[in-house]
mmCIF file with all atom_site columns, C-alpha atoms in Angstrom:
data_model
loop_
_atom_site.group_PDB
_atom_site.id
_atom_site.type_symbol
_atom_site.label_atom_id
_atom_site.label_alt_id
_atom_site.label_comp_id
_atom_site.label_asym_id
_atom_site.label_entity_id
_atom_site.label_seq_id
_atom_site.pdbx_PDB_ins_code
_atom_site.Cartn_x
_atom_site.Cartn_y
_atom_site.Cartn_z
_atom_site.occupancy
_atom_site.B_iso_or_equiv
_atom_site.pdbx_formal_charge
_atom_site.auth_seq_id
_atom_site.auth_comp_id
_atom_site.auth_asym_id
_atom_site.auth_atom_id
_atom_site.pdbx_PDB_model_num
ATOM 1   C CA . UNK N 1 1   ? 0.000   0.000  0.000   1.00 95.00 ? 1   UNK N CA 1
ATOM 2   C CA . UNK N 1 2   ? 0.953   3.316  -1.185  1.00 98.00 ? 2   UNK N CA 1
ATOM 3   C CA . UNK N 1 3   ? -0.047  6.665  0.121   1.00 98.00 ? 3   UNK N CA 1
ATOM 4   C CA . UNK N 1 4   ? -0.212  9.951  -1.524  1.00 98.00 ? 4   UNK N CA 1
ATOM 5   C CA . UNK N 1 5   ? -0.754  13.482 -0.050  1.00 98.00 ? 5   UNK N CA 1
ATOM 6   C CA . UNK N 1 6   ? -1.990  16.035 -2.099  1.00 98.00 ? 6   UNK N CA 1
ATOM 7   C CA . UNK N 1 7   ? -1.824  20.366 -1.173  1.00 98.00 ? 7   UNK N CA 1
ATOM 8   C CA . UNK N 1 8   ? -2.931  22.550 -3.714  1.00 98.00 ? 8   UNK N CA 1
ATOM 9   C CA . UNK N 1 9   ? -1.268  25.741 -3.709  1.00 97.00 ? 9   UNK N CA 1
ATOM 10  C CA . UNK N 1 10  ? -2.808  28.517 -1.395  1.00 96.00 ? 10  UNK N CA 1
ATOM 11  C CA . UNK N 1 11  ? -5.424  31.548 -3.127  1.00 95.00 ? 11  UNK N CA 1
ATOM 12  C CA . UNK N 1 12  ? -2.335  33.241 -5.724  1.00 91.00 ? 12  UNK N CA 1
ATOM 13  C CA . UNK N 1 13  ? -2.133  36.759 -6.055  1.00 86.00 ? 13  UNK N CA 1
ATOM 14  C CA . UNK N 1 14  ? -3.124  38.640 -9.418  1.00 78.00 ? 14  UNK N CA 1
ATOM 15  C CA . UNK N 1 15  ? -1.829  41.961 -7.664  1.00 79.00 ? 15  UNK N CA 1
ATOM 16  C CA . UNK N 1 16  ? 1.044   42.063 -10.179 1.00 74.00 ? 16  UNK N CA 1
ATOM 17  C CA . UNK N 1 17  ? -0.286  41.823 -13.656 1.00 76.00 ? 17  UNK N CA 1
ATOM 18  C CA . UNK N 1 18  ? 2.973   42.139 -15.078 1.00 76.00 ? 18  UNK N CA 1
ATOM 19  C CA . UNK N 1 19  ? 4.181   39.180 -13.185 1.00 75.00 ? 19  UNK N CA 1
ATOM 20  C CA . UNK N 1 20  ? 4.571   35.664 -14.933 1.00 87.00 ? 20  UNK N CA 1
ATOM 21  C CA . UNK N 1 21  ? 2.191   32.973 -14.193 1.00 84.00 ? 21  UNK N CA 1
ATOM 22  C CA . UNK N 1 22  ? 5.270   31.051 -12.307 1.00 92.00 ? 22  UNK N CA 1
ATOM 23  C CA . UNK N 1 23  ? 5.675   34.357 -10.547 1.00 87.00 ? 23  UNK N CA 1
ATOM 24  C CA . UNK N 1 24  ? 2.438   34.973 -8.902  1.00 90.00 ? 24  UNK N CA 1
ATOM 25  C CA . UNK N 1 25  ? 2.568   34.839 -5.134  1.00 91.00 ? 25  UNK N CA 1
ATOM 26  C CA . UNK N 1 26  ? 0.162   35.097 -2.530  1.00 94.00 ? 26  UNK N CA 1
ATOM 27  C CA . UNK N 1 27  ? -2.745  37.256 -1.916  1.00 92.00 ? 27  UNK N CA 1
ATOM 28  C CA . UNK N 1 28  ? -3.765  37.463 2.103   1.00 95.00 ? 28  UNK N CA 1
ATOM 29  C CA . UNK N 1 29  ? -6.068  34.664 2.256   1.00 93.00 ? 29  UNK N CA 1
ATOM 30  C CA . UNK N 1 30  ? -3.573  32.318 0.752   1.00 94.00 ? 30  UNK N CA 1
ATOM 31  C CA . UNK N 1 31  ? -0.814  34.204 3.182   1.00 95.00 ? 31  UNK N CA 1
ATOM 32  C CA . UNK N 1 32  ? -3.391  33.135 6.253   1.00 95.00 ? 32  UNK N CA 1
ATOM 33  C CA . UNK N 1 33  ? -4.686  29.552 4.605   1.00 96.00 ? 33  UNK N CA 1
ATOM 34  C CA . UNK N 1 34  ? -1.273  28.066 4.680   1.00 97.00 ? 34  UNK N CA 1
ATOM 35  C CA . UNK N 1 35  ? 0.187   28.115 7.991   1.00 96.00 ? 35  UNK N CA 1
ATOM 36  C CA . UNK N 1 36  ? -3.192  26.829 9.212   1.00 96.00 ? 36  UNK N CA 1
ATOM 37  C CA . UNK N 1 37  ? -3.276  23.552 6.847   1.00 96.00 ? 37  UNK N CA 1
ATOM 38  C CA . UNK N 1 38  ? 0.100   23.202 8.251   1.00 96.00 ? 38  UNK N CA 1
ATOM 39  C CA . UNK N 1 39  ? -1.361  23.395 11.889  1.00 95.00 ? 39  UNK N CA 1
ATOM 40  C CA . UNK N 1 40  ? -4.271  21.249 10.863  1.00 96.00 ? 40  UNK N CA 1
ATOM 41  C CA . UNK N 1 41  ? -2.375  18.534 9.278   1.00 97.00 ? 41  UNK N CA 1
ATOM 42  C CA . UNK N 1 42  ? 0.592   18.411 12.038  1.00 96.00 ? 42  UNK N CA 1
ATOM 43  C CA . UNK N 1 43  ? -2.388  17.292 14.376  1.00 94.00 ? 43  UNK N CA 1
ATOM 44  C CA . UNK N 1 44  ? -2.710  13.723 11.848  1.00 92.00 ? 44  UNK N CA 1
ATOM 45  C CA . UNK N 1 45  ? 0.457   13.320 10.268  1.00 96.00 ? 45  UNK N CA 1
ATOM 46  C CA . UNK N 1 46  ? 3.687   12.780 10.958  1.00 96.00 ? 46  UNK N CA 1
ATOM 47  C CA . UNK N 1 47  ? 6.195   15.125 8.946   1.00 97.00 ? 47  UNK N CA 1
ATOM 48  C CA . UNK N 1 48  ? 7.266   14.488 5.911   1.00 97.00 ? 48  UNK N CA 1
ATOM 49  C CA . UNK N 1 49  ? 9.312   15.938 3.275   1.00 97.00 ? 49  UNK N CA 1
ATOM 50  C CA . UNK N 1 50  ? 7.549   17.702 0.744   1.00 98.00 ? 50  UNK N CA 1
ATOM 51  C CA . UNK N 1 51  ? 8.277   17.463 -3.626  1.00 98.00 ? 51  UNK N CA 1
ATOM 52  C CA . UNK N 1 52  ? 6.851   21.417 -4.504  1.00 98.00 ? 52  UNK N CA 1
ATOM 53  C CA . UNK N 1 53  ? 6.524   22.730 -7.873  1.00 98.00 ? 53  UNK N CA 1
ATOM 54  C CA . UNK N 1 54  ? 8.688   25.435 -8.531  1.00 98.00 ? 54  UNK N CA 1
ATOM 55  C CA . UNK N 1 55  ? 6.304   28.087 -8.887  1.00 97.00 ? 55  UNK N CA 1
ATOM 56  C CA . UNK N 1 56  ? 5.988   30.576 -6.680  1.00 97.00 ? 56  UNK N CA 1
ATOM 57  C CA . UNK N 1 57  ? 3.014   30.294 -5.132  1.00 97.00 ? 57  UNK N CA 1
ATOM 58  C CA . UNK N 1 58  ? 3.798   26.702 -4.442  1.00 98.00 ? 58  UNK N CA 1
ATOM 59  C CA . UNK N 1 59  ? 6.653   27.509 -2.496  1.00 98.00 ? 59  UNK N CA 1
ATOM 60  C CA . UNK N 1 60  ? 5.218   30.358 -0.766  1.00 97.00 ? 60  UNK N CA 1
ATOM 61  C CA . UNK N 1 61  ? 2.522   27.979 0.598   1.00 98.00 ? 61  UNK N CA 1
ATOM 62  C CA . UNK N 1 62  ? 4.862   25.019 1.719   1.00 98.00 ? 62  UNK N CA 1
ATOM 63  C CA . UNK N 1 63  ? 6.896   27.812 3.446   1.00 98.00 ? 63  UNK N CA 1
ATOM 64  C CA . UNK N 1 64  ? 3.445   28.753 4.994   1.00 97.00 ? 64  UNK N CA 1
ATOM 65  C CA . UNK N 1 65  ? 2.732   25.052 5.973   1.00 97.00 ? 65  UNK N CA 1
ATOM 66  C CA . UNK N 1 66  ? 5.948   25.072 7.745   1.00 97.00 ? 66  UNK N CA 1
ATOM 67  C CA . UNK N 1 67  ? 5.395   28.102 9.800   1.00 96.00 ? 67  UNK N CA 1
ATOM 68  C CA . UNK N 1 68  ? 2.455   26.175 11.312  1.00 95.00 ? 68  UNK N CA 1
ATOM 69  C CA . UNK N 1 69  ? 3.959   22.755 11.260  1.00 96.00 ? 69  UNK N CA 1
ATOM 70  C CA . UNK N 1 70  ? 7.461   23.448 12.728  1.00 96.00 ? 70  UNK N CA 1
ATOM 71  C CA . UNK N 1 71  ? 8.484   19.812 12.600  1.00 96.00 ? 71  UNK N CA 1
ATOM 72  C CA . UNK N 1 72  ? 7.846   20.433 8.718   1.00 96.00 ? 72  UNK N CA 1
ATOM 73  C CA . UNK N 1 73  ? 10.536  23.481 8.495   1.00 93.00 ? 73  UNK N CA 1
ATOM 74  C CA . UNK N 1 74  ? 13.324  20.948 9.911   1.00 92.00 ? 74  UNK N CA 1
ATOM 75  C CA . UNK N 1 75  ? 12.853  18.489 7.130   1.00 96.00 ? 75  UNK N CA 1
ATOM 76  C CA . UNK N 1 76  ? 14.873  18.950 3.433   1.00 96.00 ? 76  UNK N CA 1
ATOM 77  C CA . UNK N 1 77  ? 11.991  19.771 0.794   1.00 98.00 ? 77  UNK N CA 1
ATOM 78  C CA . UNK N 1 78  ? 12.761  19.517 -3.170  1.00 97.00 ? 78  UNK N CA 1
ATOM 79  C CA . UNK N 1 79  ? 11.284  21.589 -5.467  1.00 98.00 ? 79  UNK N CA 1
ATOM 80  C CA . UNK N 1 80  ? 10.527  19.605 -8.577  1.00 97.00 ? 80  UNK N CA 1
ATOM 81  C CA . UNK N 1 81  ? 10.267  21.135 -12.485 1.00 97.00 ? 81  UNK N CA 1
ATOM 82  C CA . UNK N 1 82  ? 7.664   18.677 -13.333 1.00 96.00 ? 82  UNK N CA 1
ATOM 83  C CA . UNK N 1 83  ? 5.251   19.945 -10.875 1.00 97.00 ? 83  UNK N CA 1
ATOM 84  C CA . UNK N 1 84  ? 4.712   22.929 -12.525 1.00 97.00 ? 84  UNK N CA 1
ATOM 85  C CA . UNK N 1 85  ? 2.260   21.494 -14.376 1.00 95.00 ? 85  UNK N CA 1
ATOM 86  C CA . UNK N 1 86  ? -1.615  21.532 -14.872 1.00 95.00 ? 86  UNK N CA 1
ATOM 87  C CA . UNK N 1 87  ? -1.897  17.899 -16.332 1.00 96.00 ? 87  UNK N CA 1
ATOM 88  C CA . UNK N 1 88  ? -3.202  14.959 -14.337 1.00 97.00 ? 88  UNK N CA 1
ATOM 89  C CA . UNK N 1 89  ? -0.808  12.663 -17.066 1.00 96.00 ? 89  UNK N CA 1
ATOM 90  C CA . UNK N 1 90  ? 2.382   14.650 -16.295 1.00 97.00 ? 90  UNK N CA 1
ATOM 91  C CA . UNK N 1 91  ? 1.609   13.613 -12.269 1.00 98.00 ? 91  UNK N CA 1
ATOM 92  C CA . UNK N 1 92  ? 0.954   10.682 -12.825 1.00 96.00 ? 92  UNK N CA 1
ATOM 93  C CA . UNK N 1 93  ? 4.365   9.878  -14.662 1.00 96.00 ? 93  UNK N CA 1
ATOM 94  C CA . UNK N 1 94  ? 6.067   11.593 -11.966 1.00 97.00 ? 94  UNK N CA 1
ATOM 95  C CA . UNK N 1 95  ? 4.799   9.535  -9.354  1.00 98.00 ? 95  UNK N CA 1
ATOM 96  C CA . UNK N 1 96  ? 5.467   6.354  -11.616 1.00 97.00 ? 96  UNK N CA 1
ATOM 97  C CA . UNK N 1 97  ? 9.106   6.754  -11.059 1.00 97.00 ? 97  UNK N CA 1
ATOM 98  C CA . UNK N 1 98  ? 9.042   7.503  -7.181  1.00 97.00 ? 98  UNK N CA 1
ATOM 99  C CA . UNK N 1 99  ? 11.584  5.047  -5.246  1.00 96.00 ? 99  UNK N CA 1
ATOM 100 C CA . UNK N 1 100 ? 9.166   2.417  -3.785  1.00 97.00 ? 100 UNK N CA 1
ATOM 101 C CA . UNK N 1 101 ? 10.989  2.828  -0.812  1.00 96.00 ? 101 UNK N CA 1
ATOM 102 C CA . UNK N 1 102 ? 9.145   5.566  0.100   1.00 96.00 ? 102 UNK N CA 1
ATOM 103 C CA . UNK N 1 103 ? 5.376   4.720  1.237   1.00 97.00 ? 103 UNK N CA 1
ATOM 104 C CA . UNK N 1 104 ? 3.707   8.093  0.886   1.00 98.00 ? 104 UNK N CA 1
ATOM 105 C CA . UNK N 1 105 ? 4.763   10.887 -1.432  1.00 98.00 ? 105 UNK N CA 1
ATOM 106 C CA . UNK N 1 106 ? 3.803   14.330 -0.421  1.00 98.00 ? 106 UNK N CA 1
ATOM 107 C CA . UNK N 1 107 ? 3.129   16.933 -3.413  1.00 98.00 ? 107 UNK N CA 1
ATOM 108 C CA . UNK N 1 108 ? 2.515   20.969 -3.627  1.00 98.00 ? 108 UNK N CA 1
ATOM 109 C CA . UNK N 1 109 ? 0.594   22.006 -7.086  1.00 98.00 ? 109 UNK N CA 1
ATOM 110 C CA . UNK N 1 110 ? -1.426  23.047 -9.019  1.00 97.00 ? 110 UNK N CA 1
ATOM 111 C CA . UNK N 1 111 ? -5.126  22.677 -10.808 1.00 97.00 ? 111 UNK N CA 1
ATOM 112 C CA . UNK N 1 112 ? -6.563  20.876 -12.996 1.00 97.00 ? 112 UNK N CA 1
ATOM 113 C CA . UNK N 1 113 ? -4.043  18.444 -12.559 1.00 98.00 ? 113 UNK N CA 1
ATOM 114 C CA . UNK N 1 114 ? -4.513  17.726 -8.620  1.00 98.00 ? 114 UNK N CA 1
ATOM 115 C CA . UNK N 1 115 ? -8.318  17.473 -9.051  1.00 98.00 ? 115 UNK N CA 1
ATOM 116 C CA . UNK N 1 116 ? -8.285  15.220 -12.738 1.00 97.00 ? 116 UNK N CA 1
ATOM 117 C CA . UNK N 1 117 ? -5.834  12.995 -11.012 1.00 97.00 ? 117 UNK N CA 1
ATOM 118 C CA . UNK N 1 118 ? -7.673  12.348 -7.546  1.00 98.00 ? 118 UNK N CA 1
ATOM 119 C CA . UNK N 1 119 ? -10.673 11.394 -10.111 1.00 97.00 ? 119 UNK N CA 1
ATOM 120 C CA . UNK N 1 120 ? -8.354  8.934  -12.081 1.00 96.00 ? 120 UNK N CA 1
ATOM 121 C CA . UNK N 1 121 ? -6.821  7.176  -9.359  1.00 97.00 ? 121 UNK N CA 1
ATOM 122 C CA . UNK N 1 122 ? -10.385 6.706  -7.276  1.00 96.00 ? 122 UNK N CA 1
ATOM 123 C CA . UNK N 1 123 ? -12.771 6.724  -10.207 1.00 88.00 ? 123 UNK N CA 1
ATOM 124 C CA . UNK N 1 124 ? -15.610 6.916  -7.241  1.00 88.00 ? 124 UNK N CA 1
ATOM 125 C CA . UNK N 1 125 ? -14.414 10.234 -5.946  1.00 85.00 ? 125 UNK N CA 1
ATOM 126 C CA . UNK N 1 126 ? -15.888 12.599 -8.886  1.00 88.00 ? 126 UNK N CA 1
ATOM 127 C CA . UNK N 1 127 ? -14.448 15.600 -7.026  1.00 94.00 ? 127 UNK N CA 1
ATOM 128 C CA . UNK N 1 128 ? -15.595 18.758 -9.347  1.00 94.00 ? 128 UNK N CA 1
ATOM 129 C CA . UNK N 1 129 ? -12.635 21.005 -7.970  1.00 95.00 ? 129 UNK N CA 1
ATOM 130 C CA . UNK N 1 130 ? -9.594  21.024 -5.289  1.00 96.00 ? 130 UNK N CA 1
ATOM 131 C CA . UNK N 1 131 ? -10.195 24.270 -4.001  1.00 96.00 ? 131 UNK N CA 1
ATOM 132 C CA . UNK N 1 132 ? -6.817  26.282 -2.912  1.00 96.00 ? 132 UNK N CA 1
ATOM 133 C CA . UNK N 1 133 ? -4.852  25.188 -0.288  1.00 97.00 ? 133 UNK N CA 1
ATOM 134 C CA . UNK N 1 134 ? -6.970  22.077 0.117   1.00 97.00 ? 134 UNK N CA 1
ATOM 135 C CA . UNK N 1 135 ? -5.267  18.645 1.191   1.00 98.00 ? 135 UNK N CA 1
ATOM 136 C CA . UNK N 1 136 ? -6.482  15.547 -0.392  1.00 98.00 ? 136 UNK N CA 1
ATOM 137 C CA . UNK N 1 137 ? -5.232  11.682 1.084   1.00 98.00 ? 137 UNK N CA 1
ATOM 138 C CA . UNK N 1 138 ? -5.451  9.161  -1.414  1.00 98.00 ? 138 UNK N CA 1
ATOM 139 C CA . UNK N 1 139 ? -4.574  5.237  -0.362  1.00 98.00 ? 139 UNK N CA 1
ATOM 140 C CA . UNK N 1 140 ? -3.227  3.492  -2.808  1.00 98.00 ? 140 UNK N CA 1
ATOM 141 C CA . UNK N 1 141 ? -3.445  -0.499 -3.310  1.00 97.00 ? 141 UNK N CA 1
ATOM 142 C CA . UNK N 1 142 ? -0.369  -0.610 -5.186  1.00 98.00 ? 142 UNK N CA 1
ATOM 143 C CA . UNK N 1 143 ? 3.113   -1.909 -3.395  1.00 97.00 ? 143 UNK N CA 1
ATOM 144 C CA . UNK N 1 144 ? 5.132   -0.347 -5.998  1.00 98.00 ? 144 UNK N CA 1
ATOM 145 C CA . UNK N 1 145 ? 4.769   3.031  -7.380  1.00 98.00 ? 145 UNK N CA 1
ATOM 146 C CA . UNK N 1 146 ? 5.243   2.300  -10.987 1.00 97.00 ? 146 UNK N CA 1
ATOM 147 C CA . UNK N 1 147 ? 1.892   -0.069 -10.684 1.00 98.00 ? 147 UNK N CA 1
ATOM 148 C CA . UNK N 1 148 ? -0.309  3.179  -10.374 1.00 97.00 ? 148 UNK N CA 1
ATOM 149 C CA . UNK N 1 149 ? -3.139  2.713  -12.585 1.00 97.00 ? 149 UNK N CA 1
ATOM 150 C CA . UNK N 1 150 ? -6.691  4.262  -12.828 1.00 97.00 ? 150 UNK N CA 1
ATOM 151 C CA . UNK N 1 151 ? -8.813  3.094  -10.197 1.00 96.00 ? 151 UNK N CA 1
ATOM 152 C CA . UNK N 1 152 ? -6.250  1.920  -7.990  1.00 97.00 ? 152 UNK N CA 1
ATOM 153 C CA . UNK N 1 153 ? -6.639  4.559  -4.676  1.00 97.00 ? 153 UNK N CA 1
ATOM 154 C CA . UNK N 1 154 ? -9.218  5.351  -2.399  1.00 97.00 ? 154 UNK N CA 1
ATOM 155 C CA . UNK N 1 155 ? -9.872  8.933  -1.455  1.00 97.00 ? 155 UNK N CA 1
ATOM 156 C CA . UNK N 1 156 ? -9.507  8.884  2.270   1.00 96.00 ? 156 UNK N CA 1
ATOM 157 C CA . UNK N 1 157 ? -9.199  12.374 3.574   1.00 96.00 ? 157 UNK N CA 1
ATOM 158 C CA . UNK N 1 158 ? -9.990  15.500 2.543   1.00 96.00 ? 158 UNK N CA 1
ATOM 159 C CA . UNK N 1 159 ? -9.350  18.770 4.377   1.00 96.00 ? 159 UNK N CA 1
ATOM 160 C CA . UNK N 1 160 ? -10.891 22.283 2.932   1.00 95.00 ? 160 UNK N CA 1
ATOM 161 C CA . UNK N 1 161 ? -9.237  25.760 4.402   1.00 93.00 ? 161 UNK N CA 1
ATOM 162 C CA . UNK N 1 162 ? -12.968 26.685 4.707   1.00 90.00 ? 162 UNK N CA 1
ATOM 163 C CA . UNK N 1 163 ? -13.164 23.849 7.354   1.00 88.00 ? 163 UNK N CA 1
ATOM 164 C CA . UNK N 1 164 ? -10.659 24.893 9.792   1.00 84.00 ? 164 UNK N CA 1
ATOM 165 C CA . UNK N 1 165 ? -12.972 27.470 11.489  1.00 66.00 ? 165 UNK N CA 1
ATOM 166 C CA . UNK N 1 166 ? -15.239 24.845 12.638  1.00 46.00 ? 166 UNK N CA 1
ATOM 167 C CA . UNK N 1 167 ? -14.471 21.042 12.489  1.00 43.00 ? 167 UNK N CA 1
ATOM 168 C CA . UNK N 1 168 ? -11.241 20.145 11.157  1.00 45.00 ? 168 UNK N CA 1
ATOM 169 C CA . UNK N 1 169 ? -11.985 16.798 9.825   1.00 42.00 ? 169 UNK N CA 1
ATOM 170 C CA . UNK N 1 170 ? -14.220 15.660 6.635   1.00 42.00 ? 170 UNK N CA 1
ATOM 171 C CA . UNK N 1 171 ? -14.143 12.171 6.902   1.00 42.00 ? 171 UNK N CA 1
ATOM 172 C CA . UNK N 1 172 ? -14.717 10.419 3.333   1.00 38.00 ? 172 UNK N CA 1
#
């Protein structure tokens, strides 16, 4: 069994039109959303290190998640080229050639890709949209991580920013 954790970048900032796409940072509800994901999930998981797409926002929000989750901060993160991507496919090779010695994979990135692949790997989930800065858990009945196939996980946690006022938990 496989596990893979799923962040979509916090809400990006369209302050600075002149700005790439790659560039965009956060605007202040991103700035706020992160750090609290990170609080929320250091209260289920154990830290991990993190593969980030290279874009800006990305990083800006797994710095964010490791102002809440300190333990986060200590680990060695890699930002990853391939992440900066909006296809489900490209994700899906990446993760294909992940050491199998690692049991859970955690990613920072980006829509459509997040959302289309959580749909491909648990073809029950029909999720219509990963919202920003939303975690995702998938379970994976695969022992080796070039066996992922459509249909093989299980969505088994998700966790909206809108959440964390109230509960923190929306069980699947």
């Amino acid at each position: 069994m496989k596990t893979l954790h799923l962040l979509r970048h916090a809400k990006s900032s369209w302050n600075e039109p002149w700005a790439s796409d790659r560039e965009r940072g956060l605007n202040k509800r991103g700035r706020r959303d992160a750090p609290r994901m990170g609080r929320a999930l250091a209260a289920e998981l154990a830290p991990m290190p993190v593969f980030a797409s290279p874009a800006r926002r990305a990083q800006l929000t797994l710095a964010g998640v490791c102002d809440g989750w300190p333990a986060m901060a200590g680990l060695v993160h890699e930002t990853v080229e391939a992440l900066y991507t909006f296809s489900a496919d490209e994700v899906f090779e990446l993760l294909m050639d992940c050491d199998d010695a690692r049991e859970s994979v955690f990613l920072i990135g980006h829509n459509p890709a997040f959302t289309e692949l959580i749909n491909t790997l648990d073809s029950g989930a029909a999720l219509d949209n990963l919202p920003t800065a939303a975690y995702a858990r998938l379970v994976l009945s695969i022992p080796q991580w070039r066996q992922l196939a459509p249909g093989c996980g299980r969505l088994d946690r998700l966790l909206l920013p809108r959440e964390l006022n109230g509960a923190l938990l929306r069980r699947m």
